[in-house]
Coordinates of C-alpha atoms in Angstrom, one line a residue:
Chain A
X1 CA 2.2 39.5 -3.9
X2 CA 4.9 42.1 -3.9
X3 CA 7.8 41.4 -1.8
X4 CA 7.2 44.2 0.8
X5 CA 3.8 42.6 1.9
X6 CA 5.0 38.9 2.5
X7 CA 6.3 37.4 5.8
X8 CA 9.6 36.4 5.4
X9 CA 8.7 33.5 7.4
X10 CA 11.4 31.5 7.3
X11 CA 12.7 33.1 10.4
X12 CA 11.1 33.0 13.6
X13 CA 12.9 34.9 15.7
X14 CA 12.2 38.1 13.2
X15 CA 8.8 37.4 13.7
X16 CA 8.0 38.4 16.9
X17 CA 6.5 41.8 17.2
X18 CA 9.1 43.5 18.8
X19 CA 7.7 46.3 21.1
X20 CA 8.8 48.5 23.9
X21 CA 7.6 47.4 27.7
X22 CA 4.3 48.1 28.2
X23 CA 1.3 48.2 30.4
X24 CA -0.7 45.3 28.5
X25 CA 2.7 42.5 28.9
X26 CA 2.2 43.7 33.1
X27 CA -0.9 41.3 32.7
X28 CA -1.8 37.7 33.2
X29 CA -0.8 36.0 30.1
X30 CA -4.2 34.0 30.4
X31 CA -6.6 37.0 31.1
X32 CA -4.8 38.2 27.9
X33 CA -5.9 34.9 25.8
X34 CA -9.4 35.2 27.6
X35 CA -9.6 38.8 26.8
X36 CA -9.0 38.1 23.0
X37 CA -11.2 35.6 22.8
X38 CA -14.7 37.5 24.6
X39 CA -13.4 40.1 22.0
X40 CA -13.2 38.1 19.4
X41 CA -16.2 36.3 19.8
X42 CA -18.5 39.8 20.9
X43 CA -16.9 41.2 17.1
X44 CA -17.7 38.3 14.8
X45 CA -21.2 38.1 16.3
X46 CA -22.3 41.7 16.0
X47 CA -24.4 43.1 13.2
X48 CA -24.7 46.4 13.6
X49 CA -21.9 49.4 12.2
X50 CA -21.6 50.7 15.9
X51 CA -20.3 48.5 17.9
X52 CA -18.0 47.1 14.7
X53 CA -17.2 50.8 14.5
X54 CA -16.6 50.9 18.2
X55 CA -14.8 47.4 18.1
X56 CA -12.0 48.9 15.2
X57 CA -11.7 51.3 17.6
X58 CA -11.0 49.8 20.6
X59 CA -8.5 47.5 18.4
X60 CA -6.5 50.0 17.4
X61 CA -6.2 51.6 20.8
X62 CA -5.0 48.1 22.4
X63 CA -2.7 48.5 19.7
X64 CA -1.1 51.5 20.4
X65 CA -1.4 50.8 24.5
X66 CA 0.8 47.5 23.4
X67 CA 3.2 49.8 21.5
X68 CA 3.3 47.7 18.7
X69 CA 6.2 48.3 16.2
X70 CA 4.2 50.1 13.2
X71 CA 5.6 49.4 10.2
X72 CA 5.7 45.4 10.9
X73 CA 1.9 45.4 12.7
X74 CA 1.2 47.4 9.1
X75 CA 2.2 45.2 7.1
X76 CA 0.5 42.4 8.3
X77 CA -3.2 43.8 8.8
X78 CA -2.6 44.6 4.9
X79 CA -0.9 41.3 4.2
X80 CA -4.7 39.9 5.4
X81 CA -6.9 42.5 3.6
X82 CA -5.0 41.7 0.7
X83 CA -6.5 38.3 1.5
X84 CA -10.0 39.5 1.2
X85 CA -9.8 41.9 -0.9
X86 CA -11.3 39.9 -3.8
X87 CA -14.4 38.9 -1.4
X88 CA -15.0 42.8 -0.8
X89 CA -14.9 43.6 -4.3
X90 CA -17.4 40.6 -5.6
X91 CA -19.8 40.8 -2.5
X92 CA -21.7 44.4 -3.9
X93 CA -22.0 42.7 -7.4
X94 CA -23.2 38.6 -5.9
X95 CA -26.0 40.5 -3.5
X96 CA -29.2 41.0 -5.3
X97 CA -30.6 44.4 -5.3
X98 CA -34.1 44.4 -3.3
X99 CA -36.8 45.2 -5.3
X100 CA -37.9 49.1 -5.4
X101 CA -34.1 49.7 -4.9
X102 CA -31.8 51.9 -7.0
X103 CA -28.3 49.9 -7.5
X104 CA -25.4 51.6 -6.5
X105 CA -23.5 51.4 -10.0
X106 CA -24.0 49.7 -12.9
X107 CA -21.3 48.2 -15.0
X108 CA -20.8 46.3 -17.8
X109 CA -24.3 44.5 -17.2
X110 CA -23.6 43.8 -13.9
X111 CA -25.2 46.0 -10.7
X112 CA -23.6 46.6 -7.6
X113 CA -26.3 46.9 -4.5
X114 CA -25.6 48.9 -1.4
X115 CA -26.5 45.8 1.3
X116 CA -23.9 44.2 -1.0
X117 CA -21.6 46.9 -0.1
X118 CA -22.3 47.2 3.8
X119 CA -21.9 43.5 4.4
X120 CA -18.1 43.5 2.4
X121 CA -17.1 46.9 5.1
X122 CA -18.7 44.4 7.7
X123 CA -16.5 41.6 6.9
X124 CA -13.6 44.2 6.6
X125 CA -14.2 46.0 10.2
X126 CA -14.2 42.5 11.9
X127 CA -11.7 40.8 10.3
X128 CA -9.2 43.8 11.0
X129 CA -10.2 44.6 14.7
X130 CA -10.1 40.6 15.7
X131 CA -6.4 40.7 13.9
X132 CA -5.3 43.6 16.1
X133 CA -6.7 42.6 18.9
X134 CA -4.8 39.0 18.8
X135 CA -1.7 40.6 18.0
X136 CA -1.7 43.4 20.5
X137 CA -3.1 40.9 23.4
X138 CA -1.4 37.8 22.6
X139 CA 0.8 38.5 19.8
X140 CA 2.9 40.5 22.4
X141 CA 4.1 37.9 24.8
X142 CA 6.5 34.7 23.6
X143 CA 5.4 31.5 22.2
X144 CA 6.4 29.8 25.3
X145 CA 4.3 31.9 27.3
X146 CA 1.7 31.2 25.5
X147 CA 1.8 27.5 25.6
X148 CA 2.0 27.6 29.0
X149 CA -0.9 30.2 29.8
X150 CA -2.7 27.6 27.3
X151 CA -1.8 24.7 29.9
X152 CA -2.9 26.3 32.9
X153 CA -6.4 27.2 31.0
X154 CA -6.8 23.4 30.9
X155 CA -6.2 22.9 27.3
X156 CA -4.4 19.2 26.9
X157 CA -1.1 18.9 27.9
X158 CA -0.3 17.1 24.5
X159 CA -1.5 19.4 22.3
X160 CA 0.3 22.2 24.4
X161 CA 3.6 20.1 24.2
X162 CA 3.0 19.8 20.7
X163 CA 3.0 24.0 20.5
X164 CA 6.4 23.8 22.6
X165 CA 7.9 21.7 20.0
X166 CA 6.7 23.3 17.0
X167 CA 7.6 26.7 18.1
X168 CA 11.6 25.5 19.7
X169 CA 12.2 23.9 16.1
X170 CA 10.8 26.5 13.6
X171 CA 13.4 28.0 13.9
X172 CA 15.8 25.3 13.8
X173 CA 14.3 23.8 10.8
X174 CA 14.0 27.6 9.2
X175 CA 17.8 27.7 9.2
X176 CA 18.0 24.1 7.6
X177 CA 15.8 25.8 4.8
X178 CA 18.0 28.6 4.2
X179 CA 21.2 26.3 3.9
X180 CA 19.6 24.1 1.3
X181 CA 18.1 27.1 -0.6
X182 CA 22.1 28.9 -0.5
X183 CA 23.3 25.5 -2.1
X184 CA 20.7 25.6 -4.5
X185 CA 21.6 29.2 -5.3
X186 CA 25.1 28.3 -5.2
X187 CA 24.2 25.9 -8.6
X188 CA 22.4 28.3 -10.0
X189 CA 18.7 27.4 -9.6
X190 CA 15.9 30.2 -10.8
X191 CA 12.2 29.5 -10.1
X192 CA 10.0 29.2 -12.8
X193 CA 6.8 27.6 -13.6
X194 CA 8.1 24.3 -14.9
X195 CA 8.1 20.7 -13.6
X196 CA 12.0 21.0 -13.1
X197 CA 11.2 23.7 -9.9
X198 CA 8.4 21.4 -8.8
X199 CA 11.1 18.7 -9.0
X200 CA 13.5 19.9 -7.0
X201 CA 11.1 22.1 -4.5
X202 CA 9.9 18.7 -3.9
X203 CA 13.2 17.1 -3.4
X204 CA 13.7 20.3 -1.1
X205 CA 11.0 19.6 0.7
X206 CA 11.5 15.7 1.0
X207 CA 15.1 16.1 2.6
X208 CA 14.1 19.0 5.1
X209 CA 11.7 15.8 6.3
X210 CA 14.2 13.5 6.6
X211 CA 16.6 15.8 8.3
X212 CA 13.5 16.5 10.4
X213 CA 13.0 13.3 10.9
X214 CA 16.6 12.2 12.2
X215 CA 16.7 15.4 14.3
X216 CA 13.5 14.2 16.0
X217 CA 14.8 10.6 17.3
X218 CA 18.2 12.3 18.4
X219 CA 15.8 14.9 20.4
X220 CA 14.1 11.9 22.1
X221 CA 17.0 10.1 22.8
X222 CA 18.4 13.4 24.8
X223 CA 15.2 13.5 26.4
X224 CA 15.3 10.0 27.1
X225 CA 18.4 10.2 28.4
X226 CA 17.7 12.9 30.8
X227 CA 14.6 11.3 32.4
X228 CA 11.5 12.4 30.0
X229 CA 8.6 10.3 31.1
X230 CA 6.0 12.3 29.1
X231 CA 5.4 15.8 30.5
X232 CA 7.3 19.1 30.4
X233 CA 7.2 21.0 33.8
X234 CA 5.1 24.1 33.4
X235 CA 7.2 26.5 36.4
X236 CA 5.1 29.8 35.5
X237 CA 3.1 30.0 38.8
X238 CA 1.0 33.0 37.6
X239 CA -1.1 35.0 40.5
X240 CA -4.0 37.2 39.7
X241 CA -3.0 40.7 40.7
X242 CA -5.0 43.6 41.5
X243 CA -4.1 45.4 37.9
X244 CA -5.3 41.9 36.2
X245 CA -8.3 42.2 38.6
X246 CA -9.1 45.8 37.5
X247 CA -8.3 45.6 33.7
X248 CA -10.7 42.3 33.3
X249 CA -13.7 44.0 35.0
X250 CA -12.9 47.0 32.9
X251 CA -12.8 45.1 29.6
X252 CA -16.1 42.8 30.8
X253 CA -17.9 46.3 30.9
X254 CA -16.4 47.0 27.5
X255 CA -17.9 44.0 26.1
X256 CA -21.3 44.2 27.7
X257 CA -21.5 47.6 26.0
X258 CA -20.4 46.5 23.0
X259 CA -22.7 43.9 22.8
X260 CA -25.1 46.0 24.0
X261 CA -24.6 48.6 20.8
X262 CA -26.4 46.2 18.4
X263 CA -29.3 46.9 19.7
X264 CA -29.2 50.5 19.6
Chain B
X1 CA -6.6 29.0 2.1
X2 CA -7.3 30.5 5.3
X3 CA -10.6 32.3 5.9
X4 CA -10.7 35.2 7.8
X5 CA -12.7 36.4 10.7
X6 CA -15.7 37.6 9.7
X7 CA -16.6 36.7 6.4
X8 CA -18.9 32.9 7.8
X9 CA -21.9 32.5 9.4
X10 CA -22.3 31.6 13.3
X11 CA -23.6 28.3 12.3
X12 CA -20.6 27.4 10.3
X13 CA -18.4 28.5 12.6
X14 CA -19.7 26.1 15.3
X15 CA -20.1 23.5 13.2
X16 CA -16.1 23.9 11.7
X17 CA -15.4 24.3 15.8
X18 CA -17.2 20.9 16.7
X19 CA -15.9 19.3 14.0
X20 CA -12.4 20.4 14.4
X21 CA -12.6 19.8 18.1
X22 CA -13.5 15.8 17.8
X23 CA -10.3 15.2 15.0
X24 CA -8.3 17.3 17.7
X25 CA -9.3 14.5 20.2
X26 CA -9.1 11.9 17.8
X27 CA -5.2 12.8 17.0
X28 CA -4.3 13.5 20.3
X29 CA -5.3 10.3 21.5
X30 CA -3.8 8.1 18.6
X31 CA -0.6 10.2 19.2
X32 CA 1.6 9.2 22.0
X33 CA 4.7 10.9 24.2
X34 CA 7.2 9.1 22.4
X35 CA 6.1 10.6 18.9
X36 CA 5.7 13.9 20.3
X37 CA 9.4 14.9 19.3
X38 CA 8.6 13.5 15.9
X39 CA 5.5 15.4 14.9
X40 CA 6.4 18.6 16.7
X41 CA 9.6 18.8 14.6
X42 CA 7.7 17.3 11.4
X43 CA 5.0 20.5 12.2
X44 CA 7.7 23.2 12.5
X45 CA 9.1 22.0 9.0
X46 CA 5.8 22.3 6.9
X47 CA 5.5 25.0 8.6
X48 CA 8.2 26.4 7.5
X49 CA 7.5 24.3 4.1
X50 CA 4.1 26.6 4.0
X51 CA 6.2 29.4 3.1
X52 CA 7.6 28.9 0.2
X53 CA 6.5 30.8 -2.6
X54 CA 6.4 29.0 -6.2
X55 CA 6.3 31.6 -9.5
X56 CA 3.0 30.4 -11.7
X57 CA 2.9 32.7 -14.4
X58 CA 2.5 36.3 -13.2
X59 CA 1.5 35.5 -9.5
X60 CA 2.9 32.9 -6.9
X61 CA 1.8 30.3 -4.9
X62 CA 2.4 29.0 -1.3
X63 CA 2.9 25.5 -0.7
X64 CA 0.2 23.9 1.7
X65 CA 1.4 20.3 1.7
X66 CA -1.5 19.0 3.4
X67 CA -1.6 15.9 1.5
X68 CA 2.3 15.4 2.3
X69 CA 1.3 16.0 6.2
X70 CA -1.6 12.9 5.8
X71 CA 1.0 10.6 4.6
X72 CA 3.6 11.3 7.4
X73 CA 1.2 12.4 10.3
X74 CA -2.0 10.5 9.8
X75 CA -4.5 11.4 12.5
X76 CA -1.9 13.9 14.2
X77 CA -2.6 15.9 11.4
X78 CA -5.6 17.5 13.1
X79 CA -3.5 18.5 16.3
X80 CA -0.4 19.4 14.2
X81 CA -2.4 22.0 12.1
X82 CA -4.3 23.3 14.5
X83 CA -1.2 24.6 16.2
X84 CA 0.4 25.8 13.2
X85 CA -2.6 27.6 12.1
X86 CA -3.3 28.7 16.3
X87 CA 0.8 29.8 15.7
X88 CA -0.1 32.0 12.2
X89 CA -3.1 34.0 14.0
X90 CA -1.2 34.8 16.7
X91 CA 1.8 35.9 15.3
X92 CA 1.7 36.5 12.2
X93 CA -1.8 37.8 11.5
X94 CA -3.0 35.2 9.2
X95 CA -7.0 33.8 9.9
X96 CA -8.6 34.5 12.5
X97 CA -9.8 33.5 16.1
X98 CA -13.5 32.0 15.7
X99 CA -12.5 30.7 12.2
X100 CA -9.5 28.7 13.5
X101 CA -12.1 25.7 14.2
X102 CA -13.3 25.6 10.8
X103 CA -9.9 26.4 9.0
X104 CA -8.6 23.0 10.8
X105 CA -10.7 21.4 9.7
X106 CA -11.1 22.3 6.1
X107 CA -7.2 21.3 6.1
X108 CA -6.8 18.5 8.2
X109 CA -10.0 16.3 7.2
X110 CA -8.0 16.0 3.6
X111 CA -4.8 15.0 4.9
X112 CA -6.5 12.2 7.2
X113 CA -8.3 11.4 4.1
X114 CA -4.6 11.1 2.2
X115 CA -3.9 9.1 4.8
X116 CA -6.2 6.5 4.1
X117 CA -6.7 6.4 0.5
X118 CA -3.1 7.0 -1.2
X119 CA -0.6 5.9 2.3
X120 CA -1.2 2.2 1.5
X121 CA -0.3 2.7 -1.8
X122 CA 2.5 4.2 -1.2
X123 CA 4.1 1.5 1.1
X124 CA 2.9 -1.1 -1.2
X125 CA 4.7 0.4 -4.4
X126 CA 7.6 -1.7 -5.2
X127 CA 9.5 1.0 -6.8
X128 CA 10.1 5.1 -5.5
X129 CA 8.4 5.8 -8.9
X130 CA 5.2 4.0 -8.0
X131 CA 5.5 5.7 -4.6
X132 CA 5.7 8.9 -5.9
X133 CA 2.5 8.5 -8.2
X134 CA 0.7 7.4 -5.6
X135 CA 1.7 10.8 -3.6
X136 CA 1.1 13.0 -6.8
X137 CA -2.4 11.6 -6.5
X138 CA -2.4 12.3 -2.9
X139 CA -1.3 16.0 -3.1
X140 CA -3.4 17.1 -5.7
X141 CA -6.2 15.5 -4.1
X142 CA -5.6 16.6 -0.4
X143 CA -5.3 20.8 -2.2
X144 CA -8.2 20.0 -4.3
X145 CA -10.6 18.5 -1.5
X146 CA -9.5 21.6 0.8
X147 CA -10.4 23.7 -2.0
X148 CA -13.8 22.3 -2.2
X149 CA -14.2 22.7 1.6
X150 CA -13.3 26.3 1.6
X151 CA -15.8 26.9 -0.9
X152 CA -18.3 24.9 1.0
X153 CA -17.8 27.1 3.8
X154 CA -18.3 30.3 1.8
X155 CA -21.2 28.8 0.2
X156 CA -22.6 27.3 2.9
X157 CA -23.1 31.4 5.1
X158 CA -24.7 32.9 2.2
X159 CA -26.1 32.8 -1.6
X160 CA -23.7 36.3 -1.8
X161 CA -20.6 34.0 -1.5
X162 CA -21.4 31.8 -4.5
X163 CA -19.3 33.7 -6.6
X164 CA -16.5 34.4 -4.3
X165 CA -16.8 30.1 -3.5
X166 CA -16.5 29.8 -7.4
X167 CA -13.4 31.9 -7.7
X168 CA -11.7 30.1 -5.2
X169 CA -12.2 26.3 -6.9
X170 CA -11.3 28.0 -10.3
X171 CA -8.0 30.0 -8.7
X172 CA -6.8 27.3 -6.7
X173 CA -6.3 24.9 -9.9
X174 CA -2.7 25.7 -10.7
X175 CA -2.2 25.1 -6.7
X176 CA -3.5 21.9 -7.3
X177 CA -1.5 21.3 -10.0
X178 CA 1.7 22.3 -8.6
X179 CA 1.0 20.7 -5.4
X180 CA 0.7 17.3 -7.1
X181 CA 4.3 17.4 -8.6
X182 CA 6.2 18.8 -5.3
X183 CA 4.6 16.4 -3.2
X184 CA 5.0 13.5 -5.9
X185 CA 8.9 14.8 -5.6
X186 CA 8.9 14.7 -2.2
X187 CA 7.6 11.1 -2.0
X188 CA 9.8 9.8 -4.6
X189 CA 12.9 11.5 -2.6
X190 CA 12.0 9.8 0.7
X191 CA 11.1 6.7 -0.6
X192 CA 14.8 6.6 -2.1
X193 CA 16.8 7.9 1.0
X194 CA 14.5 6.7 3.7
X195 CA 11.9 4.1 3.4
X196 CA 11.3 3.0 6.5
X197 CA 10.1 7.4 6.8
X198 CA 6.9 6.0 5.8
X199 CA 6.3 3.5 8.7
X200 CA 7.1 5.8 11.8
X201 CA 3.5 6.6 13.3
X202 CA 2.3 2.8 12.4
X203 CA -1.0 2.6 13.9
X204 CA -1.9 -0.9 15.4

């Protein structure tokens, strides 16, 4: 993959789609999973080209309401089409043409059939809108606000601990990548496809566990030492307001219609 | 290795969902407050691990490490991945919402697997060298059984995905391949430096 379409990753910080303020972060971080998910879940069902259509739409509009920052929203809706791509190329030729039916092309042999076609743009529309729709809703607000919105819709405290964790030392353990990758540098190691990269990308790999590893019992012992018997204290004390009120009836209706189009 | 929204039928979805769901509850109950600080940290660096990109000829490949996340995690595999995958959709864009049940699981089930067949090996083995053998095997297989899942998957919502199911087992064979020698590395490092690595999450 060329370099312009791959996460850089190794940062977390950088990876947070900066945005300006907007209406959608004014809303309960929860109604904002729950919203994503009813979406998500009205999208991947559907079978019809209108409300899929309608669906993209909507996406995109949620994304510019969130004011996502273009160019990094960009590149990674393409960064997962690129993941598909080879599906939506193949489907056309792996779908038998119905009997009675000219096939859309013929090459080399092989025909391509238009149901073929039309299920690959399905995959396409719903695999895009659900992506823009989960970063515009919840891509917008922090990781932290997400675990806790996660907490307080009854998901279990250890898995939602777990998240906490992850996401504080991603970025910790990023930076311990990047040293070991400078010293590497520093001695002049080039990838290549040999068993000498494998070698030391698994020696890499080995020592960012251990120092993992001997970050993780001094982290326990701090928490230890300050009284950690097990649970975090969650202090978002979120209230439904009006707006959050308004905005979920509004996108219930959405939804209803929505589902409603495959029928039409 | 992810799937996208989309692209499986409803029945596989659930079925990846309910599946995922019961090695979710599994981990989580095997996994206790005092380890928390250990796995969350161990999940942020393969996470980080994930994204390194290895030159194979003309194209590259990302690390998954699944088998390398059996051997240290176990059970808390499930739970550990589902967060870093839960992190990727979110923020990053990569999967999907309804496919993060059966993603999970096409991951996770592997490493648990690792974790049984090639972790007593590995603690037996007298000398890093055996260790690392035993974790060659391990990686390979863990990338090679999530391989065959994903396939599975695509196979299972629809005769139109045979080929794309075939064309993943035949592209992911130099991931396989390269996945066996990092993580055989890996394991031969750590069983040098740190033995007692291996023993952390010992399950009574």
């Amino acid at each position: 993959m060329p370099q312009a379409l791959e996460h850089s990753g190794t940062s977390w910080k950088g990876q947070q789609l900066k945005h300006k303020p907007s209406l959608i972060d004014r809303l309960d971080p929860r109604l904002r999973i729950l919203a994503a998910a009813g979406f998500a879940s009205v999208v991947v069902l559907s079978h019809s080209f209108i409300p899929l259509i309608s669906g993209l739409l909507l996406a995109l509009s949620m994304a510019v309401l969130a004011k996502l920052a273009l160019k990094r929203t960009l590149r990674r809706v393409i960064a997962m089409d690129m993941f598909m791509i080879f599906l939506i190329i193949m489907l056309p030729f792996t779908t038998p043409v119905p009997a009675g039916e000219q096939p859309m092309l013929q090459l080399a042999g092989l025909s391509a059939s238009w149901a073929g076609l039309l299920h690959a743009l399905q995959i396409t529309l719903k695999g895009n809108a659900v992506i823009l729709i989960m970063l515009s809703l919840v891509g917008t607000m922090t990781a932290t606000t997400l675990g806790h919105a996660m907490a307080s819709l009854r998901v279990p405290a250890k898995l939602v601990h777990l998240l906490l964790f992850t996401v504080r030392y991603m970025d910790v353990i990023g930076q311990e990548y990047k040293r070991m990758r400078r010293a590497m540098q520093a001695r002049a190691f080039v990838m290549g496809t040999n068993r000498h990269t494998w070698r030391a990308i698994g020696y890499l790999v080995g020592m960012l566990l251990i120092h993992s590893l001997e970050r993780s019992e001094r982290i326990l012992a701090a928490m230890k030492c300050r009284g950690f018997n097990g649970r975090f204290y969650l202090l978002d004390n979120w209230q439904l307001q009006r707006l959050d009120y308004q905005c979920g009836l509004g996108w219930l209706l959405i939804l209803t219609l929505l589902t409603g189009a495959n029928w039409l | 290795m992810h799937i996208v929204d989309g692209a499986l039928a409803p029945q596989v979805l659930i079925g990846g969902a309910i599946l995922a769901l019961a090695g979710v509850a599994v981990g989580l109950k095997k996994l206790d407050y005092d380890h928390l600080p250990l796995v969350g940290v161990l999940s942020a660096a393969f996470f980080v691990a994930s994204y390194i990109h290895l030159p194979v000829g003309f194209s590259s490949v990302h690390l998954i490490l699944n088998g390398l996340i059996g051997v240290a995690l176990g059970w808390a595999a499930f739970p550990a991945l589902l967060v870093a995958l839960i992190l990727q959709a979110v923020f990053f864009g990569f999967g999907g919402f309804l496919v993060l049940g059966v993603n999970t699981f096409n991951i996770a089930l592997p490493a648990v697997l690792v974790w049984y067949l090639c972790r007593p090996g590995i603690i037996r083995s007298k000398t890093p060298r055996g260790a690392a053998i035993w974790g060659g095997i391990g990686g390979a297989l863990s990338v090679a059984l999530t391989t065959f899942m994903v396939a599975g998957s695509l196979a299972l919502s629809g005769d139109a995905f045979w080929l794309a199911a075939k064309a993943t087992l035949v592209a992911h064979i130099p991931i396989i391949v390269v996945e066996g020698f990092v993580t055989a590395a890996a394991i031969m490092l750590i069983a040098r430096v740190r033995p007692d690595f291996l023993h952390p999450l010992e399950d009574e």
